[in-house]
Short mmCIF file of C-alpha atoms in Angstrom, two decimals:
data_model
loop_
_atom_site.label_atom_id
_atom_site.label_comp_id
_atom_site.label_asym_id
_atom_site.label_seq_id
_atom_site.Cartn_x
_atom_site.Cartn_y
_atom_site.Cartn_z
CA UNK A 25 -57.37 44.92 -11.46
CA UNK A 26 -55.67 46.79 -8.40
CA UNK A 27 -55.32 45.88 -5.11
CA UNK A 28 -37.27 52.42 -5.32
CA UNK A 29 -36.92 55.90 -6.27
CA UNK A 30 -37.71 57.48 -9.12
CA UNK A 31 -35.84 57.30 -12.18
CA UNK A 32 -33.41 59.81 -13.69
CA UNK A 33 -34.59 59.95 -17.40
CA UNK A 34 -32.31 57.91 -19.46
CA UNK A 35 -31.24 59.60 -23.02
CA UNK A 36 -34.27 59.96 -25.43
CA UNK A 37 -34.43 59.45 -28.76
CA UNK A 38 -37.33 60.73 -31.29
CA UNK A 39 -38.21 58.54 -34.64
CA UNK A 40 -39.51 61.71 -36.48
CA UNK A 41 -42.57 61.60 -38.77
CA UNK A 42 -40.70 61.22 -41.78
CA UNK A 43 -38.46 57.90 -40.75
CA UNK A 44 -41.44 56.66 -39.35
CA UNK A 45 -43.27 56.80 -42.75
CA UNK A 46 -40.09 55.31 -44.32
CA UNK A 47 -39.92 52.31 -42.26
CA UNK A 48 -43.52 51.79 -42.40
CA UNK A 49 -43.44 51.76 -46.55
CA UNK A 50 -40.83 49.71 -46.44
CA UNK A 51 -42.10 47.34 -44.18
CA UNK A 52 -45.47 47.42 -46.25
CA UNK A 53 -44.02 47.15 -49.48
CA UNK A 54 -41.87 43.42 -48.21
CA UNK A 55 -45.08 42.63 -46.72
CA UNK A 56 -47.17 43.20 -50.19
CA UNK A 57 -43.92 41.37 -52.18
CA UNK A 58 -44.55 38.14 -49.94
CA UNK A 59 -48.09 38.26 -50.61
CA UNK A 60 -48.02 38.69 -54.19
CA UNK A 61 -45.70 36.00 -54.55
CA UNK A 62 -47.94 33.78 -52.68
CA UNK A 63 -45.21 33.14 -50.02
CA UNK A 64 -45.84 31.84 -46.81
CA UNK A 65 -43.16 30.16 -44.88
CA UNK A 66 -42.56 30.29 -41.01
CA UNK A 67 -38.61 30.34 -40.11
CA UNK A 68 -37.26 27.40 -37.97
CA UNK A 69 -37.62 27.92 -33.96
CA UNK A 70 -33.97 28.55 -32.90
CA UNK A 71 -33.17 30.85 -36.11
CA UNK A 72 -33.89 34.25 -34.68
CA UNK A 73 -34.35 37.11 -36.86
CA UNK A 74 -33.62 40.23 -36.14
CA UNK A 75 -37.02 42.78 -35.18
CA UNK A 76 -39.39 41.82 -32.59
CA UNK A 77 -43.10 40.83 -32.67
CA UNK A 78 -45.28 41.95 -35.37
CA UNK A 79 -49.29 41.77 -36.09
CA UNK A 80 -50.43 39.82 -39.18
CA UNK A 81 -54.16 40.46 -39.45
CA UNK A 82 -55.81 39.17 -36.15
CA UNK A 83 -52.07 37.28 -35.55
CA UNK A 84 -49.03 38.09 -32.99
CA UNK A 85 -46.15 36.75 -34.71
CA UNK A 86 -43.44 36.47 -32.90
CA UNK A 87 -40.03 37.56 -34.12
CA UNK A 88 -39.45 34.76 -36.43
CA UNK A 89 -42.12 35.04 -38.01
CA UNK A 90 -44.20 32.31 -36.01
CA UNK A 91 -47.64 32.80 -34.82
CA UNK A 92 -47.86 33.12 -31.12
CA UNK A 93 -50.66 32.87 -28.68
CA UNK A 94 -50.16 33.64 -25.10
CA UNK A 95 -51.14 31.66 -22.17
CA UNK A 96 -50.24 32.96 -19.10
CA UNK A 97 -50.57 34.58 -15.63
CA UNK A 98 -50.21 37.98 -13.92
CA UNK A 99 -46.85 38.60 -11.84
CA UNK A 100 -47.78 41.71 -9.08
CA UNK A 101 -43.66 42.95 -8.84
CA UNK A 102 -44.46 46.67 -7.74
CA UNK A 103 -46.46 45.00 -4.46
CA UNK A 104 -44.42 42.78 -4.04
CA UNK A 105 -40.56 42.92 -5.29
CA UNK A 106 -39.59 40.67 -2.67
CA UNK A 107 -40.74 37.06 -4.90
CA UNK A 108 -39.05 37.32 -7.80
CA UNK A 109 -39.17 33.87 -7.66
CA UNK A 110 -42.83 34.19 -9.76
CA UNK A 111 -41.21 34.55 -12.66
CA UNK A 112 -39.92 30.90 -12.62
CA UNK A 113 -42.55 29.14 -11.10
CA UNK A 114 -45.04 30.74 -13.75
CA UNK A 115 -42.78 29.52 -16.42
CA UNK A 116 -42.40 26.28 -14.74
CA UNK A 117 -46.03 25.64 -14.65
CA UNK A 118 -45.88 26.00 -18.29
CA UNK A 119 -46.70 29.47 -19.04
CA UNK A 120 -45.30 31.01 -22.20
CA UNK A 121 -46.12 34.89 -20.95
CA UNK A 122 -45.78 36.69 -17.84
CA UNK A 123 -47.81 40.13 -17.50
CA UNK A 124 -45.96 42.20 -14.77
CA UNK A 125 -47.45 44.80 -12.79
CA UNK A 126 -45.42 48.21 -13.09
CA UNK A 127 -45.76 51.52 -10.88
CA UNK A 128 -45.23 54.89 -12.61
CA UNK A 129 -45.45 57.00 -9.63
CA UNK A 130 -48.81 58.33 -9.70
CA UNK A 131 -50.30 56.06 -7.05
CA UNK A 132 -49.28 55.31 -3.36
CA UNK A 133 -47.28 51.84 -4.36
CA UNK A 134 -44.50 53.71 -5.85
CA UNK A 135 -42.26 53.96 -9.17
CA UNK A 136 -40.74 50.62 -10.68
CA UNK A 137 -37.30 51.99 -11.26
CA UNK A 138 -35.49 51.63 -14.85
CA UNK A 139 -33.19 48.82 -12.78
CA UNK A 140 -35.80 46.74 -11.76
CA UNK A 141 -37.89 46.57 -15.29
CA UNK A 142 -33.80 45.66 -16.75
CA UNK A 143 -33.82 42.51 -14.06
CA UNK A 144 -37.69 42.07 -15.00
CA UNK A 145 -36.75 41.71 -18.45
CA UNK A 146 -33.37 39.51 -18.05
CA UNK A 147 -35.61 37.34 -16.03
CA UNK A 148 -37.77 36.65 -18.32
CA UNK A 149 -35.86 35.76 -20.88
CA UNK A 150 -34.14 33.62 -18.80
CA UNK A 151 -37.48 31.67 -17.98
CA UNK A 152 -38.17 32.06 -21.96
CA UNK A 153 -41.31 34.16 -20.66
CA UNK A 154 -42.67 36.76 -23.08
CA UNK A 155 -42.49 39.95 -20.69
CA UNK A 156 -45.80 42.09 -21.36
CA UNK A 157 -45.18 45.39 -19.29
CA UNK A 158 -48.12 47.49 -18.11
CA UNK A 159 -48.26 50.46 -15.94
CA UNK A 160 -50.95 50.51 -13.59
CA UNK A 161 -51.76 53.73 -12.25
CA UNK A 162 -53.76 54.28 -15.08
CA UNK A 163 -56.60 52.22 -13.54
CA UNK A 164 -60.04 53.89 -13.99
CA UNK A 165 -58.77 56.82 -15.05
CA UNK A 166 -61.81 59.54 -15.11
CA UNK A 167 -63.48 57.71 -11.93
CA UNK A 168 -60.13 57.21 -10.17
CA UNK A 169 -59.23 60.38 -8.94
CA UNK A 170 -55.91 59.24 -8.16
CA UNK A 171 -55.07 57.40 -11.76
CA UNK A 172 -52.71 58.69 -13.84
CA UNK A 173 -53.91 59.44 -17.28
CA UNK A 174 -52.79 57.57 -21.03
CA UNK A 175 -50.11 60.77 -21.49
CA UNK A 176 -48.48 60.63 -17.80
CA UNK A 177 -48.26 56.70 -18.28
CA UNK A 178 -46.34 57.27 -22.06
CA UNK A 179 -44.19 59.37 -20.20
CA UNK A 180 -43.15 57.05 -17.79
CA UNK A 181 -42.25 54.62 -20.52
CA UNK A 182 -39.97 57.61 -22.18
CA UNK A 183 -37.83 57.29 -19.22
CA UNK A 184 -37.67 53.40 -20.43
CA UNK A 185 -36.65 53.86 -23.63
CA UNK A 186 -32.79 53.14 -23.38
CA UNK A 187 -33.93 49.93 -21.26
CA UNK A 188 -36.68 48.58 -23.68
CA UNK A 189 -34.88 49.20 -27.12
CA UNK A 190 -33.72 46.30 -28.48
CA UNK A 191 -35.88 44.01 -26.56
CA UNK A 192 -38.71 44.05 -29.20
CA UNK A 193 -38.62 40.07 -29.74
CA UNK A 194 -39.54 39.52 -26.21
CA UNK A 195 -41.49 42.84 -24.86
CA UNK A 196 -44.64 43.82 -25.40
CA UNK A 197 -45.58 47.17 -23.76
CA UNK A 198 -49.54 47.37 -22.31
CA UNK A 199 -48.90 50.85 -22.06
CA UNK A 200 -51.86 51.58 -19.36
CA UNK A 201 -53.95 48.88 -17.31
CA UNK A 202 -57.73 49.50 -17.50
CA UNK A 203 -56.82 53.32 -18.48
CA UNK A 204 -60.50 54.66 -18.32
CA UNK A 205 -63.06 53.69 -15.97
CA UNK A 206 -66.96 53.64 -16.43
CA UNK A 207 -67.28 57.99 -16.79
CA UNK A 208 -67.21 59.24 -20.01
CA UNK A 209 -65.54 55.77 -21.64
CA UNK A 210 -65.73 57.70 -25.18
CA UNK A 211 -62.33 59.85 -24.26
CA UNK A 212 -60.75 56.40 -24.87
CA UNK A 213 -60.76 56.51 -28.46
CA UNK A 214 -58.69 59.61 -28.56
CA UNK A 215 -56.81 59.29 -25.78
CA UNK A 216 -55.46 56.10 -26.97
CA UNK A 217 -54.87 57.39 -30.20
CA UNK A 218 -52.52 59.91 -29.06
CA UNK A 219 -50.04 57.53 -26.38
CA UNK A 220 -49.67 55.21 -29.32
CA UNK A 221 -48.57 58.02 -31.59
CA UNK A 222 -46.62 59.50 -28.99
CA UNK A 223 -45.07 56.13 -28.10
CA UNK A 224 -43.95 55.71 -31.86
CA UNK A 225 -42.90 59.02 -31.82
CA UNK A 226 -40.53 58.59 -28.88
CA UNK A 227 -38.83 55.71 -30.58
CA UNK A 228 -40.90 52.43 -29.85
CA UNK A 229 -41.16 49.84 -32.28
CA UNK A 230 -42.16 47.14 -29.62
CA UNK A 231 -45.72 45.70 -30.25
CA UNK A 232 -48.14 47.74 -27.98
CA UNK A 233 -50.91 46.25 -26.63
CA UNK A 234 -54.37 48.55 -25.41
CA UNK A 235 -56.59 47.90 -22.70
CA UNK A 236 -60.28 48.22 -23.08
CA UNK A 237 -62.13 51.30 -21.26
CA UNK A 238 -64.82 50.35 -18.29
CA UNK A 239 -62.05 49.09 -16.33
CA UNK A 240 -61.25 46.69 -18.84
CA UNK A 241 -64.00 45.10 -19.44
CA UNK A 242 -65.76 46.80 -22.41
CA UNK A 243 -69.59 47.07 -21.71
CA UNK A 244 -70.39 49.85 -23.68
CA UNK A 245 -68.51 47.89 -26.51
CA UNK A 246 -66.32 51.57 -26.98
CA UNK A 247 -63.09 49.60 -27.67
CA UNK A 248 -64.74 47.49 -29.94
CA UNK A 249 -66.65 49.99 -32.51
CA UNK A 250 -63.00 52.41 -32.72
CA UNK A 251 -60.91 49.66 -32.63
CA UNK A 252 -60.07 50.45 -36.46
CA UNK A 253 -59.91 54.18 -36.01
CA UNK A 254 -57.01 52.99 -33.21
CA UNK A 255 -55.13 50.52 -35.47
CA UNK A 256 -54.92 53.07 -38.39
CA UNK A 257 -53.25 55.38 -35.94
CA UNK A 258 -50.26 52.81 -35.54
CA UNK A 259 -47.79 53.63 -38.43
CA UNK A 260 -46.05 50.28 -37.90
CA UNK A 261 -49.59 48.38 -37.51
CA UNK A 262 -48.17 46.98 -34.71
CA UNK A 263 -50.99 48.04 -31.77
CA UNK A 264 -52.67 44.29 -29.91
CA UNK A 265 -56.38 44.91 -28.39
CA UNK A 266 -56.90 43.64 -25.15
CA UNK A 267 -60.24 43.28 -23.46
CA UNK A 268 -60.08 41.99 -19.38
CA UNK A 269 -63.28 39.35 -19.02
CA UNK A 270 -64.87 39.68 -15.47
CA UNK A 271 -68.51 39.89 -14.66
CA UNK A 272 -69.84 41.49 -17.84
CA UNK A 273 -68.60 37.61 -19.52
CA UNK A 274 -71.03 35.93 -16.95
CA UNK A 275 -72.52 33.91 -19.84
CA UNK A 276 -70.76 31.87 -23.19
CA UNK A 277 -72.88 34.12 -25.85
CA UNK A 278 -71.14 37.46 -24.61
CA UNK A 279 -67.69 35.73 -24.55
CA UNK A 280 -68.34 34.32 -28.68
CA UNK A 281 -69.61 38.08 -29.40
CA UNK A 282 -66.79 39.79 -28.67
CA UNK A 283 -64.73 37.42 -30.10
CA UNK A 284 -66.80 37.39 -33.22
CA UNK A 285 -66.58 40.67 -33.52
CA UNK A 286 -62.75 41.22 -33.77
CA UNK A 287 -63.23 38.26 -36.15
CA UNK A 288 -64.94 40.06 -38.59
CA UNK A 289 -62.79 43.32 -38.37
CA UNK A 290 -59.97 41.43 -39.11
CA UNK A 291 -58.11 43.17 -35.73
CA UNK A 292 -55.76 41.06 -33.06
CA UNK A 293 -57.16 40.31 -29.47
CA UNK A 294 -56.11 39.23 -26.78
CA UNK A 295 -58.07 38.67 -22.90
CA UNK A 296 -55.43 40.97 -20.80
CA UNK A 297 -57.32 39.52 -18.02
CA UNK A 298 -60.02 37.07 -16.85
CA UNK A 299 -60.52 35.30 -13.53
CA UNK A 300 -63.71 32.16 -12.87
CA UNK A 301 -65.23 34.47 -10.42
CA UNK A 302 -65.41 37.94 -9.52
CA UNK A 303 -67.11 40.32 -7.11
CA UNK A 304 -69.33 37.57 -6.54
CA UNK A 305 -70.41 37.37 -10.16
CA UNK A 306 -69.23 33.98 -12.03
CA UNK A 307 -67.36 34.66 -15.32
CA UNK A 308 -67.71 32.22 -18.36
CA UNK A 309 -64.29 30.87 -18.30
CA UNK A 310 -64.34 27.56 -19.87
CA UNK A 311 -65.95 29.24 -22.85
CA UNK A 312 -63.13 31.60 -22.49
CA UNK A 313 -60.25 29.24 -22.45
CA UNK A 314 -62.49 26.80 -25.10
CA UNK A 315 -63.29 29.72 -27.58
CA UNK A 316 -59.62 31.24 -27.44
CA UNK A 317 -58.18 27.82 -28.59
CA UNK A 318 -60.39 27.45 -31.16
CA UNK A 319 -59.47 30.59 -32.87
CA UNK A 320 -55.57 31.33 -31.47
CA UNK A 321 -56.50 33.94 -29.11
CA UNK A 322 -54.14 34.77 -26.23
CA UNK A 323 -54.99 35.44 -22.61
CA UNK A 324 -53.10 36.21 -19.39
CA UNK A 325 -55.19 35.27 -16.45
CA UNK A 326 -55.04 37.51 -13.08
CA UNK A 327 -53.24 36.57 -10.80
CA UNK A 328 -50.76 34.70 -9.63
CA UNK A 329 -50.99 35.78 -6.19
CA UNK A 330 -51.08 38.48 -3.61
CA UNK A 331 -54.62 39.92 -3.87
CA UNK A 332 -56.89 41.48 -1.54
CA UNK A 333 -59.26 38.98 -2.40
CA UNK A 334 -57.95 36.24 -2.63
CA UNK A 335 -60.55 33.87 -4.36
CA UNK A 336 -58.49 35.99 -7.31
CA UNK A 337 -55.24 34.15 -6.35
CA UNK A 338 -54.05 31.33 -8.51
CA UNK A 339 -51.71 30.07 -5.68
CA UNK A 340 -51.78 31.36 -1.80
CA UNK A 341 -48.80 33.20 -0.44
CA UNK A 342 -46.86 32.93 -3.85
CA UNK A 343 -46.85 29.41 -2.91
CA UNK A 344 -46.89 27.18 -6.20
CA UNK A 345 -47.70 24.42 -3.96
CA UNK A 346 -50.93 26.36 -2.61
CA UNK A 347 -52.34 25.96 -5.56
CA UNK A 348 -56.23 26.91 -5.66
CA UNK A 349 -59.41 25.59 -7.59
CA UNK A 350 -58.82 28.78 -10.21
CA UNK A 351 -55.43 28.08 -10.25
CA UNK A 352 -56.02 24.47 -11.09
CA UNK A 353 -58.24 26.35 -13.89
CA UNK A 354 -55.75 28.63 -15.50
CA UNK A 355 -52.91 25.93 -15.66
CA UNK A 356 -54.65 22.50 -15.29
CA UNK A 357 -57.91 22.29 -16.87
CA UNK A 358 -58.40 21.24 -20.56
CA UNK A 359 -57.82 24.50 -22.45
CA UNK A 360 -55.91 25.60 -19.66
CA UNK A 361 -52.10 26.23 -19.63
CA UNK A 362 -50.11 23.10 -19.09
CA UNK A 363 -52.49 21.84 -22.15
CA UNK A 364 -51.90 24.71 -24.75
CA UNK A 365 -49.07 26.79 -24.16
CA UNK A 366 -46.42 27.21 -26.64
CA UNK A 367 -43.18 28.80 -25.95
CA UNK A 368 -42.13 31.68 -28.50
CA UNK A 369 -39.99 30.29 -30.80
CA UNK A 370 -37.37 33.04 -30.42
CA UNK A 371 -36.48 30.59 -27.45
CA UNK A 372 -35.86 27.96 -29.54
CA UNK A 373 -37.13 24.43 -30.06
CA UNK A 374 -39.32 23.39 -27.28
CA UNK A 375 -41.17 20.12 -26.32
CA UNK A 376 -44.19 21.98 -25.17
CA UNK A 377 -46.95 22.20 -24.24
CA UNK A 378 -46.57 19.76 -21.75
CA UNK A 379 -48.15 16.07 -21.49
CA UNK A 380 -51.59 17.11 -20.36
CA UNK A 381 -52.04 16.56 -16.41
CA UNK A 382 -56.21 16.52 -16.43
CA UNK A 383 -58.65 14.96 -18.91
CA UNK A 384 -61.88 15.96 -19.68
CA UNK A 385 -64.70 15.35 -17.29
CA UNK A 386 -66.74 14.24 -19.88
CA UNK A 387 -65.13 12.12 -23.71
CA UNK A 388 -65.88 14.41 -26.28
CA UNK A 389 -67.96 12.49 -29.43
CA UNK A 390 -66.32 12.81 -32.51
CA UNK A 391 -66.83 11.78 -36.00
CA UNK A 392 -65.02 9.07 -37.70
CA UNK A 393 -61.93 9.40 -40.00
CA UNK A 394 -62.31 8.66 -43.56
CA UNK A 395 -59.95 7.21 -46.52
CA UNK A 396 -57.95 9.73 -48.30
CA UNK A 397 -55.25 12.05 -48.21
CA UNK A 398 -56.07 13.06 -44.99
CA UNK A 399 -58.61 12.50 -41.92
CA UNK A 400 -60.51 15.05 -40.51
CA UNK A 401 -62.88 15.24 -37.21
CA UNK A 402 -65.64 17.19 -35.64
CA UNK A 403 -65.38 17.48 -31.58
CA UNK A 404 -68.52 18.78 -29.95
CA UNK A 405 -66.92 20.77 -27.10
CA UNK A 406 -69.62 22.76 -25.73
CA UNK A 407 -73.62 22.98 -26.27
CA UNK A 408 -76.32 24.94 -24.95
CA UNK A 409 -80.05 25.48 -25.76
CA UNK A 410 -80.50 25.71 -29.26
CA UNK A 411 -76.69 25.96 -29.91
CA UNK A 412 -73.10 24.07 -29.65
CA UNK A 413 -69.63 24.63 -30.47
CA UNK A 414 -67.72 21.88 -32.50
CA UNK A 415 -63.74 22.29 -32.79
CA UNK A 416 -62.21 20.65 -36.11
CA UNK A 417 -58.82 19.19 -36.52
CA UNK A 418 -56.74 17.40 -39.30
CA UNK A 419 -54.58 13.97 -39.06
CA UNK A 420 -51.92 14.01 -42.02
CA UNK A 421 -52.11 10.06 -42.37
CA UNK A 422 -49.45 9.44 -45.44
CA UNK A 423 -46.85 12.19 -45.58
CA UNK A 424 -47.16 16.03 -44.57
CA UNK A 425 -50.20 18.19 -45.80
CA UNK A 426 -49.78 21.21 -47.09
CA UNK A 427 -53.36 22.22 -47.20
CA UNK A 428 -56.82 20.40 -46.84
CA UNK A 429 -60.31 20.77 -48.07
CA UNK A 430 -62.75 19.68 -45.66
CA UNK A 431 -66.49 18.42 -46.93
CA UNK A 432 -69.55 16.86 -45.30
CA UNK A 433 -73.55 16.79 -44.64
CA UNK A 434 -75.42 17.82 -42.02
CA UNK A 435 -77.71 14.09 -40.93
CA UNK A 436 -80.35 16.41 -39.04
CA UNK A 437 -81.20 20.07 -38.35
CA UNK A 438 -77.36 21.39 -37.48
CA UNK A 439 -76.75 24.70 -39.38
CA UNK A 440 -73.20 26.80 -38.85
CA UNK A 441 -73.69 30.48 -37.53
CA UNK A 442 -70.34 31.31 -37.38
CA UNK A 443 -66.69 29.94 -37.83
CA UNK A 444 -63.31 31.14 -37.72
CA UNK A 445 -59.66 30.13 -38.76
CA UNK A 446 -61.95 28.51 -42.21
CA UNK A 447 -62.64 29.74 -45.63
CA UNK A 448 -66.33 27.43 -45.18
CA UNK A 449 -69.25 27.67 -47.17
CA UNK A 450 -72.51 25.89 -47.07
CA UNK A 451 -75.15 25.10 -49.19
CA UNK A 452 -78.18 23.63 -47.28
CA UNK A 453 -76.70 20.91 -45.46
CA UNK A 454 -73.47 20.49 -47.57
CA UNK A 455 -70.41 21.98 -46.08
CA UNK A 456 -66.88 22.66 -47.27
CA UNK A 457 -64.19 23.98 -45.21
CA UNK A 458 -60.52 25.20 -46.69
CA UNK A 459 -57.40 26.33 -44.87
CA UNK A 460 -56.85 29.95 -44.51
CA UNK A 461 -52.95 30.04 -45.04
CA UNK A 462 -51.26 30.05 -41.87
CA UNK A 463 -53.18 26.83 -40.56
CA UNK A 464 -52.50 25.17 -43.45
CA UNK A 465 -49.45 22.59 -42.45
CA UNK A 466 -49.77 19.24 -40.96
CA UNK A 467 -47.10 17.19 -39.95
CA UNK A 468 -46.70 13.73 -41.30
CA UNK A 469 -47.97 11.34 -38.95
CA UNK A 470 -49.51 13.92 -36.72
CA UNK A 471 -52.68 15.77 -36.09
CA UNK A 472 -53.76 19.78 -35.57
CA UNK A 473 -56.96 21.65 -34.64
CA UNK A 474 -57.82 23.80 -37.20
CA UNK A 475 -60.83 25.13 -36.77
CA UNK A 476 -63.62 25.96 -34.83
CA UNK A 477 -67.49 26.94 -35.22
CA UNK A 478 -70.76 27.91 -33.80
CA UNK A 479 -73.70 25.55 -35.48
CA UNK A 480 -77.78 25.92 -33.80
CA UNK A 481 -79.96 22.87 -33.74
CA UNK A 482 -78.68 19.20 -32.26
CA UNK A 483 -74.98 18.51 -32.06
CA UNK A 484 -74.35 15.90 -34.26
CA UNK A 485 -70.73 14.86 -35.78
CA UNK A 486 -70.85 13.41 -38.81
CA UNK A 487 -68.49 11.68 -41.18
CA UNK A 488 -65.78 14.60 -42.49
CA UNK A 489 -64.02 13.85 -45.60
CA UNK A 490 -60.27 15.39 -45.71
CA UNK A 491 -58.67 16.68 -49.30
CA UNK A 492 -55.11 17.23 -49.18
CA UNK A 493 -54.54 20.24 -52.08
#
C-alpha cells in the first residue's frame, strides 16, 4: 500500500561466493546431524543464542530456535517521523511485530536516513517488537513510473549494512513493498532472484522476506508457481514469502488456496498485508486471521494509522484510543492480536498473549474428551455450503505429552479435503491424526491447538480419542 538527507554510504563488506558456500554447508550439514539423530528440542525463552532468525520448512524460527508467528500492524515512519510513539502503543496492544515503512529516495517522501532505521531498530527492541524493514518505493514497479526497481531498493539497503549487521535475531528485511505491479508480473521471478543474491552477496544473513508481484496481491498466482525457483536461489535458505490479501481474497476458498498451496510446497508464508475492506471490495479476513492460526502463519495487518483512506486506519490520528471497527479486528477479535500473539522468545519469558478481551459471537460445538493419556477435541470454526473448517487441539490430562495419536469416525457424510500441521490419514470414515514434530509437546495440565482441516459434507464433531506415544 502507499499513500532527512541522504545517507553517506557506511563501509561495505562482500561475503564472497566461496564463504557463502562454506557457511551454507556447514549450516546444512548441523542441520542434517540434528535430523539424523532424531533431535528436536527448542532452547528456553531468555537463553539467546547467538544468529538470528532462520526458516525450517514452512517455519520462522526465531533465534533460539523457537517457532515464531507474527501478529502485527504496519508503522508509516517515513510519513510520519513525528509519532514515534507507534512503536509502543503497537506493542502495547499486544503485537509481537512491527512492519515499518522505509523511503529509499526514489519517491517524493524522501530517504529514511541510516540514523533513523538505528533509533527504529533500538526501539523496537525496546518494545520487544520484531522490526520487519521494507522499502517502499518499489511499489508497482513496471506500472509506477516513479517506483524504484528490486536493484535500486538492494542498494539502498547496502548503505545499511554497518547498521543492520548484527541485528539478525530481531530484523527481518522485506527488501521491496509490492515491487512489481500488474504489467508484465513475470519479471518478478528474476528480478527477485537477483536482490536476494545480491543481498547475500553484500553481506546479509538477516532473514529476507519477498513481496508478491500485482501489487502484492498475487492474482496471476506468479509468486506462487516460482516460489521454489526463488528459495533455491537463497544460499542460506533463509528467504520468507509474503503475499498482501486485499480484494482478490474477497471470498474464504481463495484465502485456503493460497495457503494450501505453500502447504504443499513445503515453503514459509506470511500475509505482509491484509485489511477487512478495500477499494470498496470486502476482503475475507476472519478466514484470514482463522486459517493463519490454524496452520502458524504470520500476518502484519496495514495500518496503524495515517492513510489517505482512512477506513484503512486501525486507530484515527495515531490515536490508540480512536480505535476503529478494523482496528477492533486486527487486535480484538478472536484470532486477532491480543488473542494470539506471542512475543519472540529472544525477549525472554513472556505471559502472553494476553487474557482475551472479546469472545466469540457465536460458542463453538466441540466434541467430548475421552479417557486416556490424553484428550483431544474437534472445534467447528467456520462452515459454508458444502464445506467447514474444524480446528483440533490436545489437553495433556496426567503429566506432559510428548506426542499424540489422534483417532475417530466420521457419524455422517463429513470427509477431510485437506489438513495441515497433521501426519492424518483416512480410511472411509476412520481417521487418524499424528504430530508432525514441532507440535508435538503439551504441557502437563494444559491444552494446545494442533491442528486444523478442511472436511465437505455436515459439520459434525465427534468423539476424538487421544494416544500419548
Amino acid at each position: 500500500m502507499e499513500t532527512g538527507s541522504p545517507d553517506a554510504a557506511p563501509a561495505r563488506r562482500r561475503m564472497t561466493r566461496r564463504r557463502r558456500m562454506r557457511k551454507w554447508l556447514m549450516a546444512t550439514a548441523a542441520a542434517l546431524a540434528v535430523v539424523f539423530a532424531g533431535v528436536w528440542q527448542l532452547v528456553p525463552a531468555g537463553a539467546q543464542q547467538t544468529g538470528g532468525f532462520s526458516i525450517e520448512g514452512t517455519q520462522l524460527v526465531d533465534a533460539n530456535g523457537n517457532p515464531f508467528i507474527m501478529r502485527g500492524s504496519t508503522h508509516p515512519d517515513v510519513w510520519y517521523q513525528g509519532e514515534f510513539e507507534s512503536f509502543g502503543e503497537i506493542s502495547d496492544l499486544g503485537a509481537n511485530t512491527v512492519r515499518v515503512v522505509l523511503g529509499s529516495g526514489h519517491r517524493d517522501w524522501g530517504t529514511t536516513s541510516a540514523a533513523r532505521v538505528q533509533q527504529i531498530v533500538d526501539e523496537c527492541k525496546a518494545q520487544r517488537l520484531i522490526c520487519v524493514l521494507e522499502v517502499h518505493d518499489t511499489t508497482g514497479y513496471g506500472e509506477e513510473a516513479s517506483a524504484a526497481s528490486l536493484d535500486q531498493a538492494v542498494t539502498y539497503w547496502e548503505g545499511l549494512y554497518s547498521v543492520l549487521e548484527g541485528e539478525e535475531a530481531y530484523v527481518l528485511i522485506n527488501i521491496g513493498n509490492e515491487p512489481i505491479g500488474n504489467t508484465d508480473p513475470g519479471q518478478w521471478t528474476q528480478a527477485t532472484v537477483d536482490a536476494v543474491d545480491r543481498m547475500r552477496d553484500i553481506g546479509f544473513e538477516h532473514t529476507l522476506v519477498v513481496d508478491a508481484p500485482n501489487w502484492g496481491q498475487d492474482w496471476t498466482n506468479t509468486m506462487r508457481d516460482d516460489a521454489p525457483t526463488v528459495a533455491a536461489a537463497d544460499p542460506l535458505g533463509n528467504t520468507l514469502f509474503s503475499v498482501h490479501m486485499y480484494q482478490v481474497y474477497s471470498s474464504p476458498q481463495t484465502v485456503i488456496d493460497y495457503f494450501d498451496a505453500f502447504e504443499a510446497m513445503g515453503l514459509p508464508l506470511i500475509v505482509g498485508e491484509y485489511a477487512d475492506t478495500h477499494q470498496g471490495s470486502t476482503v475475507a479476513w476472519e478466514t484470514i486471521q482463522s486459517e493463519a492460526h490454524a496452520r502458524g502463519i504470520g500476518w502484519i495487518g496495514w495500518s496503524y494509522s495515517g492513510n489517505s483512506d482512512p477506513i484503512l486506519d486501525q486507530v484515527l490520528n495515531f490515536d490508540p484510543n480512536q480505535m476503529t471497527t478494523y482496528g477492533e479486528r486486527i487486535f480484538n477479535s478472536t484470532y486477532g492480536i491480543g488473542n494470539t500473539a506471542e512475543r519472540a522468545t529472544v525477549y525472554g519469558d513472556d505471559p502472553d498473549p494476553t487474557t482475551p478481551t472479546t469472545s466469540p459471537t457465536e460458542e463453538p460445538t466441540t466434541g467430548g474428551p475421552t479417557e486416556g493419556d490424553c484428550t483431544a477435541n474437534i472445534t467447528a470454526v467456520s462452515s459454508w455450503g458444502g464445506g467447514w473448517q474444524g480446528n483440533v487441539s490436545v489437553t495433556a490430562d496426567q503429566g506432559a505429552v510428548d506426542g499424540w495419536r489422534l483417532t475417530w469416525t466420521w457419524a455422517g457424510a463429513a470427509r477431510i479435503t485437506s489438513s495441515w500441521n497433521a501426519d492424518l490419514t483416512a480410511s472411509g470414515a476412520n481417521v487418524t491424526a499424528e504430530d508432525v514434530g514441532w507440535n508435538a509437546a503439551v504441557a502437563s495440565g494444559q491444552s494446545r491447538e494442533v491442528f486444523g482441516f478442511i472436511a465437505s459434507g455436515a459439520t459434525e464433531t465427534p468423539v476424538v480419542t487421544c494416544e500419548a506415544i
